[in-house]
Amino acid sequence: DAKTTQPPSMDCAEGRAANLPCNHSTISGNEYVYWYRQIHSQGPQYIIHGLKNNETNEMASLIITEDRKSSTLILPHATLRDTAVYYCTADYGQNFVFGPGTRLSVLP
Amino acid sequence: GAGVSQSPSNKVTEKGKDVELRCDPISGHTALYWYRQSLGQGLEFLIYFQGNSAPDKSGLPSDRFSAERTGGSVSTLTIQRTQQEDSAVYLCASSSGGRGAETQYFGPGTRLLVL
């Protein structure tokens, strides 16, 4: 089955970089990897996406391995407001599969 | 501009009743998705609309669930003869579509409670 796998939870100290891993071993060559986050009781929010190259925007950086079987979302300076559930997903034939995500807790 | 809106924000119904959930996507977005999120769980894909193409209904859990999208804009998700296990947050998202342009913008969701 096409799916992504992520650790269920992670802690990060405020001000430090948060590195969230994702495995997507069944991804094919032209499927993009997307990251979203969901803060309690809200709809998911887009963070970043990429295909092959590393990407950076105002929110985060995305590192995709050369074989594209895994990626890492980097929040360079985590704040308390970054506490959320982070989802990695891919457009498997337009049927996006969202796993249970990683619950990131940013600690003061 | 306006984002994705959903209504109602909360719905409480009795087992066996039918419910309709509405989604207003971002204007001009051709793709629309419905997801279900049970408490503490990830998002479960339900159905996908893209333009005038036949919808991808592969995620609908049973024939009690159906959805339509009128005029390529507003979508309605209907659950017939609701069961307690249907209780969840139902999320709608839209995107402009196209390869690499499937960034989804989510609405706030409808919280459904079936008693």
PDB file of C-alpha atoms in Angstrom:
ATOM      1  CA  ASP A   1       0.000   0.000   0.000  1.00  0.00           C
ATOM      2  CA  ALA A   2       1.194   3.479  -0.740  1.00  0.00           C
ATOM      3  CA  LYS A   3       1.794   5.196   2.554  1.00  0.00           C
ATOM      4  CA  THR A   4       4.057   7.400   4.562  1.00  0.00           C
ATOM      5  CA  THR A   5       5.473   6.592   7.970  1.00  0.00           C
ATOM      6  CA  GLN A   6       6.498   9.065  10.652  1.00  0.00           C
ATOM      7  CA  PRO A   7       7.475   8.816  14.314  1.00  0.00           C
ATOM      8  CA  PRO A   8       4.418   9.380  16.505  1.00  0.00           C
ATOM      9  CA  SER A   9       5.953  12.122  18.622  1.00  0.00           C
ATOM     10  CA  MET A  10       8.997  14.328  19.094  1.00  0.00           C
ATOM     11  CA  ASP A  11      10.130  16.999  21.523  1.00  0.00           C
ATOM     12  CA  CYS A  12      12.209  20.026  20.653  1.00  0.00           C
ATOM     13  CA  ALA A  13      13.605  22.824  22.799  1.00  0.00           C
ATOM     14  CA  GLU A  14      12.406  26.311  21.965  1.00  0.00           C
ATOM     15  CA  GLY A  15      14.853  28.083  19.672  1.00  0.00           C
ATOM     16  CA  ARG A  16      16.441  24.881  18.458  1.00  0.00           C
ATOM     17  CA  ALA A  17      15.977  23.245  15.076  1.00  0.00           C
ATOM     18  CA  ALA A  18      13.252  20.637  14.802  1.00  0.00           C
ATOM     19  CA  ASN A  19      13.979  17.860  12.331  1.00  0.00           C
ATOM     20  CA  LEU A  20      10.972  15.741  11.453  1.00  0.00           C
ATOM     21  CA  PRO A  21      11.598  12.607   9.384  1.00  0.00           C
ATOM     22  CA  CYS A  22       9.254  10.836   6.990  1.00  0.00           C
ATOM     23  CA  ASN A  23       9.582   7.624   5.031  1.00  0.00           C
ATOM     24  CA  HIS A  24       7.734   7.364   1.707  1.00  0.00           C
ATOM     25  CA  SER A  25       9.407   4.335   0.198  1.00  0.00           C
ATOM     26  CA  THR A  26       6.605   3.632  -2.306  1.00  0.00           C
ATOM     27  CA  ILE A  27       6.691   7.054  -3.890  1.00  0.00           C
ATOM     28  CA  SER A  28       7.158   7.113  -7.649  1.00  0.00           C
ATOM     29  CA  GLY A  29       9.362   9.389  -9.693  1.00  0.00           C
ATOM     30  CA  ASN A  30       6.885  12.155 -10.387  1.00  0.00           C
ATOM     31  CA  GLU A  31       4.965  12.319  -7.105  1.00  0.00           C
ATOM     32  CA  TYR A  32       5.529  15.361  -4.966  1.00  0.00           C
ATOM     33  CA  VAL A  33       6.098  15.204  -1.224  1.00  0.00           C
ATOM     34  CA  TYR A  34       3.986  17.598   0.833  1.00  0.00           C
ATOM     35  CA  TRP A  35       4.140  18.627   4.460  1.00  0.00           C
ATOM     36  CA  TYR A  36       1.257  20.030   6.442  1.00  0.00           C
ATOM     37  CA  ARG A  37       0.691  20.759  10.099  1.00  0.00           C
ATOM     38  CA  GLN A  38      -2.397  20.801  12.221  1.00  0.00           C
ATOM     39  CA  ILE A  39      -2.744  22.875  15.323  1.00  0.00           C
ATOM     40  CA  HIS A  40      -5.372  21.670  17.732  1.00  0.00           C
ATOM     41  CA  SER A  41      -8.946  22.026  16.456  1.00  0.00           C
ATOM     42  CA  GLN A  42      -7.922  23.676  13.205  1.00  0.00           C
ATOM     43  CA  GLY A  43      -7.739  22.428   9.627  1.00  0.00           C
ATOM     44  CA  PRO A  44      -4.310  21.358   8.368  1.00  0.00           C
ATOM     45  CA  GLN A  45      -2.052  24.111   7.097  1.00  0.00           C
ATOM     46  CA  TYR A  46       0.304  23.766   4.144  1.00  0.00           C
ATOM     47  CA  ILE A  47       4.014  24.112   4.964  1.00  0.00           C
ATOM     48  CA  ILE A  48       6.125  23.125   1.984  1.00  0.00           C
ATOM     49  CA  HIS A  49       6.419  20.646  -0.872  1.00  0.00           C
ATOM     50  CA  GLY A  50       9.091  19.308  -3.186  1.00  0.00           C
ATOM     51  CA  LEU A  51       9.893  16.770  -5.884  1.00  0.00           C
ATOM     52  CA  LYS A  52      13.620  16.095  -6.005  1.00  0.00           C
ATOM     53  CA  ASN A  53      15.519  19.164  -4.919  1.00  0.00           C
ATOM     54  CA  ASN A  54      15.700  20.573  -1.441  1.00  0.00           C
ATOM     55  CA  GLU A  55      13.268  23.401  -0.861  1.00  0.00           C
ATOM     56  CA  THR A  56      13.134  26.328   1.532  1.00  0.00           C
ATOM     57  CA  ASN A  57      10.474  28.890   2.266  1.00  0.00           C
ATOM     58  CA  GLU A  58       9.676  31.301   5.069  1.00  0.00           C
ATOM     59  CA  MET A  59       8.330  28.515   7.254  1.00  0.00           C
ATOM     60  CA  ALA A  60      10.676  25.591   6.812  1.00  0.00           C
ATOM     61  CA  SER A  61      13.178  23.646   4.758  1.00  0.00           C
ATOM     62  CA  LEU A  62      12.580  20.301   3.089  1.00  0.00           C
ATOM     63  CA  ILE A  63      15.378  17.844   2.493  1.00  0.00           C
ATOM     64  CA  ILE A  64      14.579  14.941   0.159  1.00  0.00           C
ATOM     65  CA  THR A  65      17.002  12.047  -0.151  1.00  0.00           C
ATOM     66  CA  GLU A  66      18.446  11.276  -3.561  1.00  0.00           C
ATOM     67  CA  ASP A  67      16.445   8.064  -3.854  1.00  0.00           C
ATOM     68  CA  ARG A  68      13.331  10.033  -2.745  1.00  0.00           C
ATOM     69  CA  LYS A  69      12.363   7.346  -0.257  1.00  0.00           C
ATOM     70  CA  SER A  70      12.508   9.700   2.686  1.00  0.00           C
ATOM     71  CA  SER A  71      12.478  13.346   3.559  1.00  0.00           C
ATOM     72  CA  THR A  72      13.069  15.624   6.534  1.00  0.00           C
ATOM     73  CA  LEU A  73      11.184  18.757   7.431  1.00  0.00           C
ATOM     74  CA  ILE A  74      13.345  21.288   9.248  1.00  0.00           C
ATOM     75  CA  LEU A  75      11.980  24.094  11.377  1.00  0.00           C
ATOM     76  CA  PRO A  76      15.178  26.087  11.909  1.00  0.00           C
ATOM     77  CA  HIS A  77      14.224  27.900  15.113  1.00  0.00           C
ATOM     78  CA  ALA A  78      11.244  26.228  16.708  1.00  0.00           C
ATOM     79  CA  THR A  79       8.854  28.350  18.755  1.00  0.00           C
ATOM     80  CA  LEU A  80       6.094  27.362  21.145  1.00  0.00           C
ATOM     81  CA  ARG A  81       3.594  28.131  18.380  1.00  0.00           C
ATOM     82  CA  ASP A  82       5.117  25.360  16.274  1.00  0.00           C
ATOM     83  CA  THR A  83       3.647  22.774  18.632  1.00  0.00           C
ATOM     84  CA  ALA A  84       1.348  20.794  16.340  1.00  0.00           C
ATOM     85  CA  VAL A  85       0.878  17.509  14.506  1.00  0.00           C
ATOM     86  CA  TYR A  86       2.982  17.414  11.343  1.00  0.00           C
ATOM     87  CA  TYR A  87       1.853  15.335   8.379  1.00  0.00           C
ATOM     88  CA  CYS A  88       3.965  14.121   5.496  1.00  0.00           C
ATOM     89  CA  THR A  89       2.044  13.061   2.416  1.00  0.00           C
ATOM     90  CA  ALA A  90       2.417  12.501  -1.302  1.00  0.00           C
ATOM     91  CA  ASP A  91       0.090  12.776  -4.270  1.00  0.00           C
ATOM     92  CA  TYR A  92      -0.235   9.058  -4.915  1.00  0.00           C
ATOM     93  CA  GLY A  93      -2.244   9.354  -8.086  1.00  0.00           C
ATOM     94  CA  GLN A  94      -4.040  12.389  -6.648  1.00  0.00           C
ATOM     95  CA  ASN A  95      -5.175  10.255  -3.720  1.00  0.00           C
ATOM     96  CA  PHE A  96      -3.288  11.864  -0.900  1.00  0.00           C
ATOM     97  CA  VAL A  97      -2.495   9.514   1.955  1.00  0.00           C
ATOM     98  CA  PHE A  98      -2.092  11.163   5.327  1.00  0.00           C
ATOM     99  CA  GLY A  99      -0.710   9.001   8.105  1.00  0.00           C
ATOM    100  CA  PRO A 100      -1.182   9.743  11.812  1.00  0.00           C
ATOM    101  CA  GLY A 101       1.632  12.290  11.650  1.00  0.00           C
ATOM    102  CA  THR A 102       4.232  13.360  14.223  1.00  0.00           C
ATOM    103  CA  ARG A 103       3.112  15.261  17.281  1.00  0.00           C
ATOM    104  CA  LEU A 104       5.823  17.874  17.835  1.00  0.00           C
ATOM    105  CA  SER A 105       6.023  19.434  21.272  1.00  0.00           C
ATOM    106  CA  VAL A 106       8.195  22.523  21.520  1.00  0.00           C
ATOM    107  CA  LEU A 107       9.331  22.894  25.106  1.00  0.00           C
ATOM    108  CA  PRO A 108      10.258  26.197  26.793  1.00  0.00           C
TER     109      PRO A 108
ATOM    110  CA  GLY B   1      -9.039  36.431  -0.165  1.00  0.00           C
ATOM    111  CA  ALA B   2     -11.593  34.082   1.293  1.00  0.00           C
ATOM    112  CA  GLY B   3     -10.428  30.636   2.229  1.00  0.00           C
ATOM    113  CA  VAL B   4     -12.279  27.348   2.242  1.00  0.00           C
ATOM    114  CA  SER B   5     -15.430  27.491   4.313  1.00  0.00           C
ATOM    115  CA  GLN B   6     -17.499  24.661   5.702  1.00  0.00           C
ATOM    116  CA  SER B   7     -20.906  24.488   7.288  1.00  0.00           C
ATOM    117  CA  PRO B   8     -22.146  23.724   9.773  1.00  0.00           C
ATOM    118  CA  SER B   9     -19.173  23.973  12.078  1.00  0.00           C
ATOM    119  CA  ASN B  10     -20.802  21.504  14.456  1.00  0.00           C
ATOM    120  CA  LYS B  11     -23.572  18.998  13.930  1.00  0.00           C
ATOM    121  CA  VAL B  12     -25.225  16.739  16.470  1.00  0.00           C
ATOM    122  CA  THR B  13     -27.618  14.153  15.116  1.00  0.00           C
ATOM    123  CA  GLU B  14     -29.348  10.990  16.169  1.00  0.00           C
ATOM    124  CA  LYS B  15     -28.381   7.573  14.908  1.00  0.00           C
ATOM    125  CA  GLY B  16     -30.252   6.756  11.731  1.00  0.00           C
ATOM    126  CA  LYS B  17     -30.737  10.329  10.573  1.00  0.00           C
ATOM    127  CA  ASP B  18     -29.264  11.734   7.356  1.00  0.00           C
ATOM    128  CA  VAL B  19     -26.838  14.679   7.424  1.00  0.00           C
ATOM    129  CA  GLU B  20     -25.498  17.037   4.780  1.00  0.00           C
ATOM    130  CA  LEU B  21     -22.181  18.804   5.120  1.00  0.00           C
ATOM    131  CA  ARG B  22     -21.279  21.712   2.884  1.00  0.00           C
ATOM    132  CA  CYS B  23     -17.967  22.938   1.513  1.00  0.00           C
ATOM    133  CA  ASP B  24     -17.296  26.196  -0.299  1.00  0.00           C
ATOM    134  CA  PRO B  25     -13.858  25.974  -1.932  1.00  0.00           C
ATOM    135  CA  ILE B  26     -11.574  28.822  -2.852  1.00  0.00           C
ATOM    136  CA  SER B  27     -12.889  30.524  -5.977  1.00  0.00           C
ATOM    137  CA  GLY B  28     -11.234  29.171  -9.102  1.00  0.00           C
ATOM    138  CA  HIS B  29      -9.908  26.015  -7.497  1.00  0.00           C
ATOM    139  CA  THR B  30     -10.705  23.061  -9.704  1.00  0.00           C
ATOM    140  CA  ALA B  31      -9.823  20.294  -7.248  1.00  0.00           C
ATOM    141  CA  LEU B  32     -11.822  19.527  -4.101  1.00  0.00           C
ATOM    142  CA  TYR B  33     -11.166  16.859  -1.481  1.00  0.00           C
ATOM    143  CA  TRP B  34     -13.125  15.465   1.440  1.00  0.00           C
ATOM    144  CA  TYR B  35     -11.392  13.824   4.408  1.00  0.00           C
ATOM    145  CA  ARG B  36     -12.546  12.345   7.678  1.00  0.00           C
ATOM    146  CA  GLN B  37     -10.554  12.659  10.899  1.00  0.00           C
ATOM    147  CA  SER B  38     -11.498  10.602  13.902  1.00  0.00           C
ATOM    148  CA  LEU B  39     -10.355  11.731  17.329  1.00  0.00           C
ATOM    149  CA  GLY B  40      -6.586  11.571  17.615  1.00  0.00           C
ATOM    150  CA  GLN B  41      -6.192  10.042  14.175  1.00  0.00           C
ATOM    151  CA  GLY B  42      -4.775  11.146  10.842  1.00  0.00           C
ATOM    152  CA  LEU B  43      -6.790  12.195   7.840  1.00  0.00           C
ATOM    153  CA  GLU B  44      -8.739   9.545   5.967  1.00  0.00           C
ATOM    154  CA  PHE B  45      -9.309  10.351   2.305  1.00  0.00           C
ATOM    155  CA  LEU B  46     -12.946  10.091   1.225  1.00  0.00           C
ATOM    156  CA  ILE B  47     -13.467  11.564  -2.242  1.00  0.00           C
ATOM    157  CA  TYR B  48     -11.764  13.812  -4.795  1.00  0.00           C
ATOM    158  CA  PHE B  49     -13.264  16.033  -7.489  1.00  0.00           C
ATOM    159  CA  GLN B  50     -11.215  17.505 -10.325  1.00  0.00           C
ATOM    160  CA  GLY B  51     -12.967  19.797 -12.782  1.00  0.00           C
ATOM    161  CA  ASN B  52     -15.562  17.971 -14.849  1.00  0.00           C
ATOM    162  CA  SER B  53     -13.917  14.579 -14.473  1.00  0.00           C
ATOM    163  CA  ALA B  54     -15.619  11.702 -12.730  1.00  0.00           C
ATOM    164  CA  PRO B  55     -14.862  11.911  -9.011  1.00  0.00           C
ATOM    165  CA  ASP B  56     -12.498   9.506  -7.300  1.00  0.00           C
ATOM    166  CA  LYS B  57     -14.786   7.840  -4.766  1.00  0.00           C
ATOM    167  CA  SER B  58     -12.312   5.187  -3.698  1.00  0.00           C
ATOM    168  CA  GLY B  59     -12.163   6.408  -0.109  1.00  0.00           C
ATOM    169  CA  LEU B  60     -15.855   6.395   0.689  1.00  0.00           C
ATOM    170  CA  PRO B  61     -16.286   3.852   3.512  1.00  0.00           C
ATOM    171  CA  SER B  62     -19.765   2.635   2.578  1.00  0.00           C
ATOM    172  CA  ASP B  63     -22.691   3.300   0.272  1.00  0.00           C
ATOM    173  CA  ARG B  64     -24.206   5.452   3.002  1.00  0.00           C
ATOM    174  CA  PHE B  65     -21.688   8.123   2.019  1.00  0.00           C
ATOM    175  CA  SER B  66     -22.049  10.193  -1.131  1.00  0.00           C
ATOM    176  CA  ALA B  67     -20.872  13.548  -2.373  1.00  0.00           C
ATOM    177  CA  GLU B  68     -21.592  15.868  -5.204  1.00  0.00           C
ATOM    178  CA  ARG B  69     -20.121  19.037  -6.546  1.00  0.00           C
ATOM    179  CA  THR B  70     -22.451  21.392  -8.317  1.00  0.00           C
ATOM    180  CA  GLY B  71     -21.187  23.714 -11.015  1.00  0.00           C
ATOM    181  CA  GLY B  72     -17.617  22.878 -10.233  1.00  0.00           C
ATOM    182  CA  SER B  73     -17.780  24.850  -7.004  1.00  0.00           C
ATOM    183  CA  VAL B  74     -19.768  24.040  -3.868  1.00  0.00           C
ATOM    184  CA  SER B  75     -19.700  20.445  -2.659  1.00  0.00           C
ATOM    185  CA  THR B  76     -22.039  18.541  -0.375  1.00  0.00           C
ATOM    186  CA  LEU B  77     -21.123  15.387   1.519  1.00  0.00           C
ATOM    187  CA  THR B  78     -24.171  13.354   2.507  1.00  0.00           C
ATOM    188  CA  ILE B  79     -24.207  10.615   5.109  1.00  0.00           C
ATOM    189  CA  GLN B  80     -27.368   8.552   5.181  1.00  0.00           C
ATOM    190  CA  ARG B  81     -28.603   6.570   8.157  1.00  0.00           C
ATOM    191  CA  THR B  82     -25.785   7.860  10.355  1.00  0.00           C
ATOM    192  CA  GLN B  83     -24.053   5.514  12.774  1.00  0.00           C
ATOM    193  CA  GLN B  84     -22.126   6.354  15.921  1.00  0.00           C
ATOM    194  CA  GLU B  85     -18.869   5.400  14.216  1.00  0.00           C
ATOM    195  CA  ASP B  86     -19.481   8.229  11.735  1.00  0.00           C
ATOM    196  CA  SER B  87     -18.697  10.706  14.514  1.00  0.00           C
ATOM    197  CA  ALA B  88     -15.597  12.606  13.394  1.00  0.00           C
ATOM    198  CA  VAL B  89     -14.380  15.872  11.963  1.00  0.00           C
ATOM    199  CA  TYR B  90     -15.066  16.117   8.242  1.00  0.00           C
ATOM    200  CA  LEU B  91     -12.526  18.278   6.450  1.00  0.00           C
ATOM    201  CA  CYS B  92     -12.753  19.761   2.991  1.00  0.00           C
ATOM    202  CA  ALA B  93      -9.810  21.075   0.986  1.00  0.00           C
ATOM    203  CA  SER B  94      -9.384  22.653  -2.410  1.00  0.00           C
ATOM    204  CA  SER B  95      -6.441  23.189  -4.721  1.00  0.00           C
ATOM    205  CA  SER B  96      -5.760  24.794  -8.045  1.00  0.00           C
ATOM    206  CA  GLY B  97      -4.860  21.397  -9.459  1.00  0.00           C
ATOM    207  CA  GLY B  98      -2.172  20.317 -11.868  1.00  0.00           C
ATOM    208  CA  ARG B  99       1.106  18.523 -11.245  1.00  0.00           C
ATOM    209  CA  GLY B 100       3.037  20.153  -8.440  1.00  0.00           C
ATOM    210  CA  ALA B 101       0.144  22.501  -7.784  1.00  0.00           C
ATOM    211  CA  GLU B 102      -1.853  20.274  -5.521  1.00  0.00           C
ATOM    212  CA  THR B 103      -1.229  22.334  -2.413  1.00  0.00           C
ATOM    213  CA  GLN B 104      -4.423  21.864  -0.499  1.00  0.00           C
ATOM    214  CA  TYR B 105      -6.101  24.605   1.452  1.00  0.00           C
ATOM    215  CA  PHE B 106      -8.235  23.180   4.204  1.00  0.00           C
ATOM    216  CA  GLY B 107     -11.409  24.454   5.730  1.00  0.00           C
ATOM    217  CA  PRO B 108     -12.007  24.457   9.482  1.00  0.00           C
ATOM    218  CA  GLY B 109     -14.000  21.240   9.322  1.00  0.00           C
ATOM    219  CA  THR B 110     -17.418  20.114  10.473  1.00  0.00           C
ATOM    220  CA  ARG B 111     -17.535  18.249  13.775  1.00  0.00           C
ATOM    221  CA  LEU B 112     -20.176  15.560  13.538  1.00  0.00           C
ATOM    222  CA  LEU B 113     -21.474  13.809  16.620  1.00  0.00           C
ATOM    223  CA  VAL B 114     -23.899  10.933  16.179  1.00  0.00           C
ATOM    224  CA  LEU B 115     -25.748  10.048  19.366  1.00  0.00           C
TER     225      LEU B 115
END
